[in-house]
């Protein structure tokens, strides 16, 4: 039986028909892999698997993810991030260099106190080390708490507004999460979409109504890519209960 691999058109365009077909027939498909999104093992003979092509400035790396975690896609990264991704895909934990992580951002509506709020859920693809350190720990949540995000014990209340931060929506698409500039000038991008992220009409309507977006952040491995909003909510509840979730309400920038 051929492996259950998804090769999207954009991935096919990059790797070529020949390599795409070799993957699809199983000739060059992996026997097993660690999902590039949730980091748990996967097997393309047992479950649908997405090919994810990371493209740096000079090199590219083909990785695999559970189809429920990520759709097959091309992800453009810096050469530095790519080297980090290669290291983490290869499972090289002996290297003391901190990994460069990519931030995964998912949009969804979250029900709090009987009302739907537009939310962004941010989860890195690897542990985030404090800049300038070489520890292997994950400082993602402590770093955000230092910026004013608050730990969320449960999703019973809307988190407070974090002034200075904002979410940039333009033409109904999500472009960036902005944070205050360290030098006091214009806000700078904390996260910027490689391609503007399409949001649903419901999400856009809720964002327009509330004029703010709730941003939830969790360390790598906490949420995963959830295909449905009820599953996203369950994952958020689990992360909150486990003390692995911080949040803030960010005002909208743009329209
Ligand atoms: Zn996965």
JSON list of C-alpha atoms and ligand atoms in Angstrom, two decimals:
[
{"chain": "A", "resi": 1, "resn": "UNK", "atom": "CA", "xyz": [0.00, 0.00, 0.00]},
{"chain": "A", "resi": 2, "resn": "UNK", "atom": "CA", "xyz": [1.37, 3.46, -0.85]},
{"chain": "A", "resi": 3, "resn": "UNK", "atom": "CA", "xyz": [1.92, 5.81, 2.09]},
{"chain": "A", "resi": 4, "resn": "UNK", "atom": "CA", "xyz": [-0.86, 8.29, 2.94]},
{"chain": "A", "resi": 5, "resn": "UNK", "atom": "CA", "xyz": [1.14, 11.37, 2.02]},
{"chain": "A", "resi": 6, "resn": "UNK", "atom": "CA", "xyz": [-0.22, 14.77, 1.07]},
{"chain": "A", "resi": 7, "resn": "UNK", "atom": "CA", "xyz": [1.97, 16.77, -1.32]},
{"chain": "A", "resi": 8, "resn": "UNK", "atom": "CA", "xyz": [0.38, 20.16, -1.96]},
{"chain": "A", "resi": 9, "resn": "UNK", "atom": "CA", "xyz": [0.74, 21.88, -5.33]},
{"chain": "A", "resi": 10, "resn": "UNK", "atom": "CA", "xyz": [3.11, 24.46, -3.86]},
{"chain": "A", "resi": 11, "resn": "UNK", "atom": "CA", "xyz": [5.34, 21.76, -2.37]},
{"chain": "A", "resi": 12, "resn": "UNK", "atom": "CA", "xyz": [5.22, 19.86, -5.69]},
{"chain": "A", "resi": 13, "resn": "UNK", "atom": "CA", "xyz": [6.20, 23.01, -7.57]},
{"chain": "A", "resi": 14, "resn": "UNK", "atom": "CA", "xyz": [9.29, 23.34, -5.39]},
{"chain": "A", "resi": 15, "resn": "UNK", "atom": "CA", "xyz": [10.49, 19.74, -5.26]},
{"chain": "A", "resi": 16, "resn": "UNK", "atom": "CA", "xyz": [9.45, 18.79, -8.81]},
{"chain": "A", "resi": 17, "resn": "UNK", "atom": "CA", "xyz": [7.09, 16.13, -10.14]},
{"chain": "A", "resi": 18, "resn": "UNK", "atom": "CA", "xyz": [9.70, 13.40, -10.07]},
{"chain": "A", "resi": 19, "resn": "UNK", "atom": "CA", "xyz": [10.47, 13.75, -6.35]},
{"chain": "A", "resi": 20, "resn": "UNK", "atom": "CA", "xyz": [6.78, 14.27, -5.53]},
{"chain": "A", "resi": 21, "resn": "UNK", "atom": "CA", "xyz": [5.91, 11.01, -7.30]},
{"chain": "A", "resi": 22, "resn": "UNK", "atom": "CA", "xyz": [8.74, 9.15, -5.59]},
{"chain": "A", "resi": 23, "resn": "UNK", "atom": "CA", "xyz": [7.25, 10.29, -2.27]},
{"chain": "A", "resi": 24, "resn": "UNK", "atom": "CA", "xyz": [3.70, 9.34, -3.22]},
{"chain": "A", "resi": 25, "resn": "UNK", "atom": "CA", "xyz": [4.63, 5.85, -4.40]},
{"chain": "A", "resi": 26, "resn": "UNK", "atom": "CA", "xyz": [6.54, 5.28, -1.18]},
{"chain": "A", "resi": 27, "resn": "UNK", "atom": "CA", "xyz": [9.92, 5.05, -2.87]},
{"chain": "A", "resi": 28, "resn": "UNK", "atom": "CA", "xyz": [11.34, 7.96, -0.86]},
{"chain": "A", "resi": 29, "resn": "UNK", "atom": "CA", "xyz": [8.68, 8.30, 1.84]},
{"chain": "A", "resi": 30, "resn": "UNK", "atom": "CA", "xyz": [9.77, 8.03, 5.46]},
{"chain": "A", "resi": 31, "resn": "UNK", "atom": "CA", "xyz": [8.94, 4.92, 7.46]},
{"chain": "A", "resi": 32, "resn": "UNK", "atom": "CA", "xyz": [8.31, 7.06, 10.51]},
{"chain": "A", "resi": 33, "resn": "UNK", "atom": "CA", "xyz": [8.94, 10.64, 11.50]},
{"chain": "A", "resi": 34, "resn": "UNK", "atom": "CA", "xyz": [8.60, 13.12, 14.32]},
{"chain": "A", "resi": 35, "resn": "UNK", "atom": "CA", "xyz": [5.80, 15.54, 13.42]},
{"chain": "A", "resi": 36, "resn": "UNK", "atom": "CA", "xyz": [7.28, 18.94, 12.66]},
{"chain": "A", "resi": 37, "resn": "UNK", "atom": "CA", "xyz": [4.32, 20.58, 14.44]},
{"chain": "A", "resi": 38, "resn": "UNK", "atom": "CA", "xyz": [3.54, 18.56, 17.56]},
{"chain": "A", "resi": 39, "resn": "UNK", "atom": "CA", "xyz": [6.85, 16.65, 17.73]},
{"chain": "A", "resi": 40, "resn": "UNK", "atom": "CA", "xyz": [5.21, 13.32, 18.44]},
{"chain": "A", "resi": 41, "resn": "UNK", "atom": "CA", "xyz": [5.93, 10.29, 16.23]},
{"chain": "A", "resi": 42, "resn": "UNK", "atom": "CA", "xyz": [3.97, 9.68, 13.05]},
{"chain": "A", "resi": 43, "resn": "UNK", "atom": "CA", "xyz": [3.82, 6.93, 10.45]},
{"chain": "A", "resi": 44, "resn": "UNK", "atom": "CA", "xyz": [2.59, 7.63, 6.90]},
{"chain": "A", "resi": 45, "resn": "UNK", "atom": "CA", "xyz": [1.49, 3.99, 6.55]},
{"chain": "A", "resi": 46, "resn": "UNK", "atom": "CA", "xyz": [-0.85, 4.44, 9.51]},
{"chain": "A", "resi": 47, "resn": "UNK", "atom": "CA", "xyz": [-2.13, 8.03, 9.25]},
{"chain": "A", "resi": 48, "resn": "UNK", "atom": "CA", "xyz": [-2.45, 10.85, 6.75]},
{"chain": "A", "resi": 49, "resn": "UNK", "atom": "CA", "xyz": [0.79, 12.79, 6.64]},
{"chain": "A", "resi": 50, "resn": "UNK", "atom": "CA", "xyz": [1.60, 16.23, 5.22]},
{"chain": "A", "resi": 51, "resn": "UNK", "atom": "CA", "xyz": [4.85, 17.07, 3.49]},
{"chain": "A", "resi": 52, "resn": "UNK", "atom": "CA", "xyz": [6.14, 20.41, 4.75]},
{"chain": "A", "resi": 53, "resn": "UNK", "atom": "CA", "xyz": [8.98, 22.04, 2.85]},
{"chain": "A", "resi": 54, "resn": "UNK", "atom": "CA", "xyz": [11.06, 24.53, 4.83]},
{"chain": "A", "resi": 55, "resn": "UNK", "atom": "CA", "xyz": [12.85, 26.87, 2.43]},
{"chain": "A", "resi": 56, "resn": "UNK", "atom": "CA", "xyz": [15.77, 29.00, 3.61]},
{"chain": "A", "resi": 57, "resn": "UNK", "atom": "CA", "xyz": [17.84, 31.44, 1.60]},
{"chain": "A", "resi": 58, "resn": "UNK", "atom": "CA", "xyz": [20.07, 28.73, 0.17]},
{"chain": "A", "resi": 59, "resn": "UNK", "atom": "CA", "xyz": [18.77, 25.37, 1.24]},
{"chain": "A", "resi": 60, "resn": "UNK", "atom": "CA", "xyz": [15.50, 23.56, 1.75]},
{"chain": "A", "resi": 61, "resn": "UNK", "atom": "CA", "xyz": [14.46, 20.75, 4.05]},
{"chain": "A", "resi": 62, "resn": "UNK", "atom": "CA", "xyz": [11.53, 18.42, 3.54]},
{"chain": "A", "resi": 63, "resn": "UNK", "atom": "CA", "xyz": [9.80, 17.54, 6.79]},
{"chain": "A", "resi": 64, "resn": "UNK", "atom": "CA", "xyz": [6.66, 15.66, 7.73]},
{"chain": "A", "resi": 65, "resn": "UNK", "atom": "CA", "xyz": [3.68, 16.42, 9.92]},
{"chain": "A", "resi": 66, "resn": "UNK", "atom": "CA", "xyz": [0.45, 14.71, 10.89]},
{"chain": "A", "resi": 67, "resn": "UNK", "atom": "CA", "xyz": [-2.19, 15.95, 8.42]},
{"chain": "A", "resi": 68, "resn": "UNK", "atom": "CA", "xyz": [-4.30, 16.85, 11.48]},
{"chain": "A", "resi": 69, "resn": "UNK", "atom": "CA", "xyz": [-1.48, 19.10, 12.74]},
{"chain": "A", "resi": 70, "resn": "UNK", "atom": "CA", "xyz": [-0.49, 20.94, 9.54]},
{"chain": "A", "resi": 71, "resn": "UNK", "atom": "CA", "xyz": [-1.57, 20.96, 5.91]},
{"chain": "A", "resi": 72, "resn": "UNK", "atom": "CA", "xyz": [1.08, 20.25, 3.27]},
{"chain": "A", "resi": 73, "resn": "UNK", "atom": "CA", "xyz": [2.78, 23.58, 2.61]},
{"chain": "A", "resi": 74, "resn": "UNK", "atom": "CA", "xyz": [5.91, 25.54, 1.91]},
{"chain": "A", "resi": 75, "resn": "UNK", "atom": "CA", "xyz": [7.28, 27.49, 4.87]},
{"chain": "A", "resi": 76, "resn": "UNK", "atom": "CA", "xyz": [9.80, 30.22, 4.13]},
{"chain": "A", "resi": 77, "resn": "UNK", "atom": "CA", "xyz": [12.33, 30.68, 6.93]},
{"chain": "A", "resi": 78, "resn": "UNK", "atom": "CA", "xyz": [15.67, 32.36, 7.36]},
{"chain": "A", "resi": 79, "resn": "UNK", "atom": "CA", "xyz": [18.75, 30.23, 6.79]},
{"chain": "A", "resi": 80, "resn": "UNK", "atom": "CA", "xyz": [19.37, 30.42, 10.54]},
{"chain": "A", "resi": 81, "resn": "UNK", "atom": "CA", "xyz": [15.88, 29.14, 11.35]},
{"chain": "A", "resi": 82, "resn": "UNK", "atom": "CA", "xyz": [16.32, 26.42, 8.77]},
{"chain": "A", "resi": 83, "resn": "UNK", "atom": "CA", "xyz": [19.50, 25.19, 10.42]},
{"chain": "A", "resi": 84, "resn": "UNK", "atom": "CA", "xyz": [17.59, 25.14, 13.72]},
{"chain": "A", "resi": 85, "resn": "UNK", "atom": "CA", "xyz": [14.79, 23.19, 12.07]},
{"chain": "A", "resi": 86, "resn": "UNK", "atom": "CA", "xyz": [17.26, 20.71, 10.58]},
{"chain": "A", "resi": 87, "resn": "UNK", "atom": "CA", "xyz": [18.77, 20.20, 14.02]},
{"chain": "A", "resi": 88, "resn": "UNK", "atom": "CA", "xyz": [15.43, 19.63, 15.65]},
{"chain": "A", "resi": 89, "resn": "UNK", "atom": "CA", "xyz": [14.22, 17.35, 12.84]},
{"chain": "A", "resi": 90, "resn": "UNK", "atom": "CA", "xyz": [17.43, 15.36, 13.15]},
{"chain": "A", "resi": 91, "resn": "UNK", "atom": "CA", "xyz": [16.88, 15.21, 16.91]},
{"chain": "A", "resi": 92, "resn": "UNK", "atom": "CA", "xyz": [20.31, 16.65, 17.59]},
{"chain": "A", "resi": 93, "resn": "UNK", "atom": "CA", "xyz": [20.02, 17.66, 21.21]},
{"chain": "A", "resi": 94, "resn": "UNK", "atom": "CA", "xyz": [23.75, 17.53, 21.94]},
{"chain": "A", "resi": 95, "resn": "UNK", "atom": "CA", "xyz": [24.34, 20.84, 20.18]},
{"chain": "A", "resi": 96, "resn": "UNK", "atom": "CA", "xyz": [24.37, 23.67, 22.73]},
{"chain": "A", "resi": 97, "resn": "UNK", "atom": "CA", "xyz": [23.22, 26.28, 20.17]},
{"chain": "A", "resi": 98, "resn": "UNK", "atom": "CA", "xyz": [19.68, 27.45, 20.97]},
{"chain": "A", "resi": 99, "resn": "UNK", "atom": "CA", "xyz": [17.17, 26.31, 18.38]},
{"chain": "A", "resi": 100, "resn": "UNK", "atom": "CA", "xyz": [15.48, 28.85, 16.17]},
{"chain": "A", "resi": 101, "resn": "UNK", "atom": "CA", "xyz": [11.77, 28.23, 16.40]},
{"chain": "A", "resi": 102, "resn": "UNK", "atom": "CA", "xyz": [8.98, 29.22, 14.08]},
{"chain": "A", "resi": 103, "resn": "UNK", "atom": "CA", "xyz": [5.81, 30.54, 15.69]},
{"chain": "A", "resi": 104, "resn": "UNK", "atom": "CA", "xyz": [2.66, 28.69, 14.70]},
{"chain": "A", "resi": 105, "resn": "UNK", "atom": "CA", "xyz": [-0.40, 30.98, 14.80]},
{"chain": "A", "resi": 106, "resn": "UNK", "atom": "CA", "xyz": [-3.97, 29.69, 14.64]},
{"chain": "A", "resi": 107, "resn": "UNK", "atom": "CA", "xyz": [-7.09, 31.85, 14.61]},
{"chain": "A", "resi": 108, "resn": "UNK", "atom": "CA", "xyz": [-10.33, 30.73, 16.19]},
{"chain": "A", "resi": 109, "resn": "UNK", "atom": "CA", "xyz": [-13.40, 31.90, 18.07]},
{"chain": "A", "resi": 110, "resn": "UNK", "atom": "CA", "xyz": [-13.38, 31.21, 21.80]},
{"chain": "A", "resi": 111, "resn": "UNK", "atom": "CA", "xyz": [-16.53, 31.25, 23.93]},
{"chain": "A", "resi": 112, "resn": "UNK", "atom": "CA", "xyz": [-16.06, 33.09, 27.24]},
{"chain": "A", "resi": 113, "resn": "UNK", "atom": "CA", "xyz": [-18.97, 34.00, 29.52]},
{"chain": "A", "resi": 114, "resn": "UNK", "atom": "CA", "xyz": [-21.48, 33.24, 26.79]},
{"chain": "A", "resi": 115, "resn": "UNK", "atom": "CA", "xyz": [-19.83, 35.44, 24.19]},
{"chain": "A", "resi": 116, "resn": "UNK", "atom": "CA", "xyz": [-17.63, 34.57, 21.21]},
{"chain": "A", "resi": 117, "resn": "UNK", "atom": "CA", "xyz": [-14.26, 36.30, 21.15]},
{"chain": "A", "resi": 118, "resn": "UNK", "atom": "CA", "xyz": [-11.77, 36.31, 18.28]},
{"chain": "A", "resi": 119, "resn": "UNK", "atom": "CA", "xyz": [-8.59, 34.59, 19.40]},
{"chain": "A", "resi": 120, "resn": "UNK", "atom": "CA", "xyz": [-5.10, 33.88, 18.16]},
{"chain": "A", "resi": 121, "resn": "UNK", "atom": "CA", "xyz": [-3.31, 30.88, 19.56]},
{"chain": "A", "resi": 122, "resn": "UNK", "atom": "CA", "xyz": [0.46, 31.02, 19.32]},
{"chain": "A", "resi": 123, "resn": "UNK", "atom": "CA", "xyz": [2.69, 28.02, 19.80]},
{"chain": "A", "resi": 124, "resn": "UNK", "atom": "CA", "xyz": [6.36, 27.79, 18.77]},
{"chain": "A", "resi": 125, "resn": "UNK", "atom": "CA", "xyz": [7.71, 24.79, 16.88]},
{"chain": "A", "resi": 126, "resn": "UNK", "atom": "CA", "xyz": [10.58, 24.41, 19.34]},
{"chain": "A", "resi": 127, "resn": "UNK", "atom": "CA", "xyz": [11.56, 25.58, 22.84]},
{"chain": "A", "resi": 128, "resn": "UNK", "atom": "CA", "xyz": [12.35, 29.29, 23.00]},
{"chain": "A", "resi": 129, "resn": "UNK", "atom": "CA", "xyz": [15.57, 30.17, 24.76]},
{"chain": "A", "resi": 130, "resn": "UNK", "atom": "CA", "xyz": [16.11, 33.56, 26.34]},
{"chain": "A", "resi": 131, "resn": "UNK", "atom": "CA", "xyz": [18.19, 35.66, 23.92]},
{"chain": "A", "resi": 132, "resn": "UNK", "atom": "CA", "xyz": [21.86, 35.35, 24.68]},
{"chain": "A", "resi": 133, "resn": "UNK", "atom": "CA", "xyz": [21.56, 32.15, 26.67]},
{"chain": "A", "resi": 134, "resn": "UNK", "atom": "CA", "xyz": [22.41, 28.63, 25.63]},
{"chain": "A", "resi": 135, "resn": "UNK", "atom": "CA", "xyz": [20.20, 26.74, 28.03]},
{"chain": "A", "resi": 136, "resn": "UNK", "atom": "CA", "xyz": [17.99, 23.99, 26.67]},
{"chain": "A", "resi": 137, "resn": "UNK", "atom": "CA", "xyz": [15.00, 25.11, 28.76]},
{"chain": "A", "resi": 138, "resn": "UNK", "atom": "CA", "xyz": [11.91, 26.78, 27.37]},
{"chain": "A", "resi": 139, "resn": "UNK", "atom": "CA", "xyz": [11.55, 30.45, 28.33]},
{"chain": "A", "resi": 140, "resn": "UNK", "atom": "CA", "xyz": [8.64, 31.21, 25.97]},
{"chain": "A", "resi": 141, "resn": "UNK", "atom": "CA", "xyz": [6.03, 31.80, 28.69]},
{"chain": "A", "resi": 142, "resn": "UNK", "atom": "CA", "xyz": [8.34, 33.59, 31.18]},
{"chain": "A", "resi": 143, "resn": "UNK", "atom": "CA", "xyz": [9.43, 35.96, 28.39]},
{"chain": "A", "resi": 144, "resn": "UNK", "atom": "CA", "xyz": [5.79, 36.77, 27.56]},
{"chain": "A", "resi": 145, "resn": "UNK", "atom": "CA", "xyz": [4.91, 37.23, 31.23]},
{"chain": "A", "resi": 146, "resn": "UNK", "atom": "CA", "xyz": [7.74, 39.78, 31.45]},
{"chain": "A", "resi": 147, "resn": "UNK", "atom": "CA", "xyz": [6.03, 41.60, 28.56]},
{"chain": "A", "resi": 148, "resn": "UNK", "atom": "CA", "xyz": [2.74, 41.73, 30.47]},
{"chain": "A", "resi": 149, "resn": "UNK", "atom": "CA", "xyz": [0.92, 38.55, 29.45]},
{"chain": "A", "resi": 150, "resn": "UNK", "atom": "CA", "xyz": [-0.82, 36.84, 32.36]},
{"chain": "A", "resi": 151, "resn": "UNK", "atom": "CA", "xyz": [-1.02, 33.15, 33.21]},
{"chain": "A", "resi": 152, "resn": "UNK", "atom": "CA", "xyz": [-4.51, 31.78, 32.53]},
{"chain": "A", "resi": 153, "resn": "UNK", "atom": "CA", "xyz": [-5.74, 29.23, 35.09]},
{"chain": "A", "resi": 154, "resn": "UNK", "atom": "CA", "xyz": [-8.96, 28.65, 33.08]},
{"chain": "A", "resi": 155, "resn": "UNK", "atom": "CA", "xyz": [-10.92, 30.27, 30.27]},
{"chain": "A", "resi": 156, "resn": "UNK", "atom": "CA", "xyz": [-13.70, 31.71, 32.42]},
{"chain": "A", "resi": 157, "resn": "UNK", "atom": "CA", "xyz": [-12.85, 35.39, 31.96]},
{"chain": "A", "resi": 158, "resn": "UNK", "atom": "CA", "xyz": [-11.52, 37.66, 29.24]},
{"chain": "A", "resi": 159, "resn": "UNK", "atom": "CA", "xyz": [-7.86, 38.51, 29.94]},
{"chain": "A", "resi": 160, "resn": "UNK", "atom": "CA", "xyz": [-6.98, 42.17, 30.54]},
{"chain": "A", "resi": 161, "resn": "UNK", "atom": "CA", "xyz": [-5.86, 44.47, 27.72]},
{"chain": "A", "resi": 162, "resn": "UNK", "atom": "CA", "xyz": [-2.12, 44.67, 27.16]},
{"chain": "A", "resi": 163, "resn": "UNK", "atom": "CA", "xyz": [-1.43, 48.25, 26.14]},
{"chain": "A", "resi": 164, "resn": "UNK", "atom": "CA", "xyz": [1.22, 48.89, 23.53]},
{"chain": "A", "resi": 165, "resn": "UNK", "atom": "CA", "xyz": [0.62, 45.55, 21.83]},
{"chain": "A", "resi": 166, "resn": "UNK", "atom": "CA", "xyz": [-1.81, 45.20, 18.92]},
{"chain": "A", "resi": 167, "resn": "UNK", "atom": "CA", "xyz": [-2.98, 42.89, 16.17]},
{"chain": "A", "resi": 168, "resn": "UNK", "atom": "CA", "xyz": [-2.65, 44.16, 12.61]},
{"chain": "A", "resi": 169, "resn": "UNK", "atom": "CA", "xyz": [-5.61, 43.22, 10.43]},
{"chain": "A", "resi": 170, "resn": "UNK", "atom": "CA", "xyz": [-5.82, 44.66, 6.92]},
{"chain": "A", "resi": 171, "resn": "UNK", "atom": "CA", "xyz": [-8.34, 43.89, 4.20]},
{"chain": "A", "resi": 172, "resn": "UNK", "atom": "CA", "xyz": [-9.79, 41.21, 6.46]},
{"chain": "A", "resi": 173, "resn": "UNK", "atom": "CA", "xyz": [-6.48, 39.35, 6.70]},
{"chain": "A", "resi": 174, "resn": "UNK", "atom": "CA", "xyz": [-4.15, 38.94, 9.63]},
{"chain": "A", "resi": 175, "resn": "UNK", "atom": "CA", "xyz": [-0.72, 40.44, 9.01]},
{"chain": "A", "resi": 176, "resn": "UNK", "atom": "CA", "xyz": [1.14, 40.76, 12.28]},
{"chain": "A", "resi": 177, "resn": "UNK", "atom": "CA", "xyz": [1.19, 40.97, 16.05]},
{"chain": "A", "resi": 178, "resn": "UNK", "atom": "CA", "xyz": [2.88, 44.21, 17.07]},
{"chain": "A", "resi": 179, "resn": "UNK", "atom": "CA", "xyz": [4.71, 45.00, 20.28]},
{"chain": "A", "resi": 180, "resn": "UNK", "atom": "CA", "xyz": [6.07, 48.28, 21.67]},
{"chain": "A", "resi": 181, "resn": "UNK", "atom": "CA", "xyz": [9.41, 49.29, 20.21]},
{"chain": "A", "resi": 182, "resn": "UNK", "atom": "CA", "xyz": [12.24, 48.92, 22.75]},
{"chain": "A", "resi": 183, "resn": "UNK", "atom": "CA", "xyz": [13.48, 52.36, 21.65]},
{"chain": "A", "resi": 184, "resn": "UNK", "atom": "CA", "xyz": [10.09, 53.99, 22.11]},
{"chain": "A", "resi": 185, "resn": "UNK", "atom": "CA", "xyz": [9.35, 54.54, 18.42]},
{"chain": "A", "resi": 186, "resn": "UNK", "atom": "CA", "xyz": [6.70, 52.90, 16.25]},
{"chain": "A", "resi": 187, "resn": "UNK", "atom": "CA", "xyz": [5.55, 49.44, 17.29]},
{"chain": "A", "resi": 188, "resn": "UNK", "atom": "CA", "xyz": [7.57, 46.57, 15.85]},
{"chain": "A", "resi": 189, "resn": "UNK", "atom": "CA", "xyz": [6.41, 43.16, 14.68]},
{"chain": "A", "resi": 190, "resn": "UNK", "atom": "CA", "xyz": [6.59, 40.48, 17.34]},
{"chain": "A", "resi": 191, "resn": "UNK", "atom": "CA", "xyz": [5.21, 38.06, 14.78]},
{"chain": "A", "resi": 192, "resn": "UNK", "atom": "CA", "xyz": [4.70, 38.66, 11.09]},
{"chain": "A", "resi": 193, "resn": "UNK", "atom": "CA", "xyz": [2.80, 36.37, 8.71]},
{"chain": "A", "resi": 194, "resn": "UNK", "atom": "CA", "xyz": [4.82, 34.96, 5.79]},
{"chain": "A", "resi": 195, "resn": "UNK", "atom": "CA", "xyz": [1.60, 35.26, 3.85]},
{"chain": "A", "resi": 196, "resn": "UNK", "atom": "CA", "xyz": [-1.33, 37.21, 5.34]},
{"chain": "A", "resi": 197, "resn": "UNK", "atom": "CA", "xyz": [-3.47, 34.75, 7.26]},
{"chain": "A", "resi": 198, "resn": "UNK", "atom": "CA", "xyz": [-7.04, 34.39, 6.08]},
{"chain": "A", "resi": 199, "resn": "UNK", "atom": "CA", "xyz": [-9.59, 34.55, 8.91]},
{"chain": "A", "resi": 200, "resn": "UNK", "atom": "CA", "xyz": [-13.24, 33.52, 8.81]},
{"chain": "A", "resi": 201, "resn": "UNK", "atom": "CA", "xyz": [-16.09, 36.00, 8.38]},
{"chain": "A", "resi": 202, "resn": "UNK", "atom": "CA", "xyz": [-17.23, 35.15, 11.92]},
{"chain": "A", "resi": 203, "resn": "UNK", "atom": "CA", "xyz": [-13.81, 35.85, 13.33]},
{"chain": "A", "resi": 204, "resn": "UNK", "atom": "CA", "xyz": [-13.58, 39.17, 11.48]},
{"chain": "A", "resi": 205, "resn": "UNK", "atom": "CA", "xyz": [-17.06, 40.17, 12.64]},
{"chain": "A", "resi": 206, "resn": "UNK", "atom": "CA", "xyz": [-16.21, 39.36, 16.26]},
{"chain": "A", "resi": 207, "resn": "UNK", "atom": "CA", "xyz": [-12.93, 41.29, 15.99]},
{"chain": "A", "resi": 208, "resn": "UNK", "atom": "CA", "xyz": [-14.81, 44.27, 14.59]},
{"chain": "A", "resi": 209, "resn": "UNK", "atom": "CA", "xyz": [-17.34, 44.11, 17.39]},
{"chain": "A", "resi": 210, "resn": "UNK", "atom": "CA", "xyz": [-14.87, 43.80, 20.26]},
{"chain": "A", "resi": 211, "resn": "UNK", "atom": "CA", "xyz": [-12.10, 45.88, 18.61]},
{"chain": "A", "resi": 212, "resn": "UNK", "atom": "CA", "xyz": [-9.64, 43.51, 20.22]},
{"chain": "A", "resi": 213, "resn": "UNK", "atom": "CA", "xyz": [-8.28, 40.02, 19.79]},
{"chain": "A", "resi": 214, "resn": "UNK", "atom": "CA", "xyz": [-7.42, 37.61, 22.59]},
{"chain": "A", "resi": 215, "resn": "UNK", "atom": "CA", "xyz": [-3.94, 36.20, 22.20]},
{"chain": "A", "resi": 216, "resn": "UNK", "atom": "CA", "xyz": [-3.21, 32.91, 23.90]},
{"chain": "A", "resi": 217, "resn": "UNK", "atom": "CA", "xyz": [0.30, 31.51, 23.94]},
{"chain": "A", "resi": 218, "resn": "UNK", "atom": "CA", "xyz": [1.51, 28.09, 24.99]},
{"chain": "A", "resi": 219, "resn": "UNK", "atom": "CA", "xyz": [4.90, 26.36, 24.86]},
{"chain": "A", "resi": 220, "resn": "UNK", "atom": "CA", "xyz": [5.77, 23.86, 22.12]},
{"chain": "A", "resi": 221, "resn": "UNK", "atom": "CA", "xyz": [3.79, 20.64, 22.35]},
{"chain": "A", "resi": 222, "resn": "UNK", "atom": "CA", "xyz": [0.84, 22.11, 24.29]},
{"chain": "A", "resi": 223, "resn": "UNK", "atom": "CA", "xyz": [-1.76, 22.80, 21.63]},
{"chain": "A", "resi": 224, "resn": "UNK", "atom": "CA", "xyz": [-0.89, 21.33, 18.22]},
{"chain": "A", "resi": 225, "resn": "UNK", "atom": "CA", "xyz": [-2.70, 22.29, 15.06]},
{"chain": "A", "resi": 226, "resn": "UNK", "atom": "CA", "xyz": [-6.37, 21.68, 15.83]},
{"chain": "A", "resi": 227, "resn": "UNK", "atom": "CA", "xyz": [-8.63, 21.36, 12.79]},
{"chain": "A", "resi": 228, "resn": "UNK", "atom": "CA", "xyz": [-11.84, 22.38, 14.60]},
{"chain": "A", "resi": 229, "resn": "UNK", "atom": "CA", "xyz": [-12.70, 25.12, 17.07]},
{"chain": "A", "resi": 230, "resn": "UNK", "atom": "CA", "xyz": [-14.12, 22.71, 19.65]},
{"chain": "A", "resi": 231, "resn": "UNK", "atom": "CA", "xyz": [-10.82, 20.79, 19.58]},
{"chain": "A", "resi": 232, "resn": "UNK", "atom": "CA", "xyz": [-8.87, 24.04, 19.81]},
{"chain": "A", "resi": 233, "resn": "UNK", "atom": "CA", "xyz": [-10.93, 24.97, 22.87]},
{"chain": "A", "resi": 234, "resn": "UNK", "atom": "CA", "xyz": [-10.28, 21.59, 24.49]},
{"chain": "A", "resi": 235, "resn": "UNK", "atom": "CA", "xyz": [-6.55, 21.99, 23.87]},
{"chain": "A", "resi": 236, "resn": "UNK", "atom": "CA", "xyz": [-6.65, 25.50, 25.38]},
{"chain": "A", "resi": 237, "resn": "UNK", "atom": "CA", "xyz": [-8.55, 24.26, 28.45]},
{"chain": "A", "resi": 238, "resn": "UNK", "atom": "CA", "xyz": [-5.98, 21.47, 28.88]},
{"chain": "A", "resi": 239, "resn": "UNK", "atom": "CA", "xyz": [-3.03, 23.87, 28.55]},
{"chain": "A", "resi": 240, "resn": "UNK", "atom": "CA", "xyz": [-4.66, 26.28, 31.04]},
{"chain": "A", "resi": 241, "resn": "UNK", "atom": "CA", "xyz": [-5.30, 23.51, 33.55]},
{"chain": "A", "resi": 242, "resn": "UNK", "atom": "CA", "xyz": [-1.69, 22.40, 33.18]},
{"chain": "A", "resi": 243, "resn": "UNK", "atom": "CA", "xyz": [-0.36, 25.91, 33.85]},
{"chain": "A", "resi": 244, "resn": "UNK", "atom": "CA", "xyz": [0.94, 26.17, 30.28]},
{"chain": "A", "resi": 245, "resn": "UNK", "atom": "CA", "xyz": [-1.10, 29.09, 28.96]},
{"chain": "A", "resi": 246, "resn": "UNK", "atom": "CA", "xyz": [-0.72, 32.87, 29.06]},
{"chain": "A", "resi": 247, "resn": "UNK", "atom": "CA", "xyz": [-3.01, 35.44, 27.49]},
{"chain": "A", "resi": 248, "resn": "UNK", "atom": "CA", "xyz": [-3.78, 39.10, 26.91]},
{"chain": "A", "resi": 249, "resn": "UNK", "atom": "CA", "xyz": [-6.37, 41.09, 24.99]},
{"chain": "A", "resi": 250, "resn": "UNK", "atom": "CA", "xyz": [-4.68, 43.03, 22.18]},
{"chain": "A", "resi": 251, "resn": "UNK", "atom": "CA", "xyz": [-6.40, 46.02, 20.56]},
{"chain": "A", "resi": 252, "resn": "UNK", "atom": "CA", "xyz": [-6.89, 45.97, 16.80]},
{"chain": "A", "resi": 253, "resn": "UNK", "atom": "CA", "xyz": [-4.60, 47.99, 14.59]},
{"chain": "A", "resi": 254, "resn": "UNK", "atom": "CA", "xyz": [-5.82, 48.54, 11.05]},
{"chain": "A", "resi": 255, "resn": "UNK", "atom": "CA", "xyz": [-9.29, 47.61, 9.83]},
{"chain": "B", "resi": 1, "resn": "LIG", "atom": "ZN1", "xyz": [1.52, 16.19, 14.86]}
]
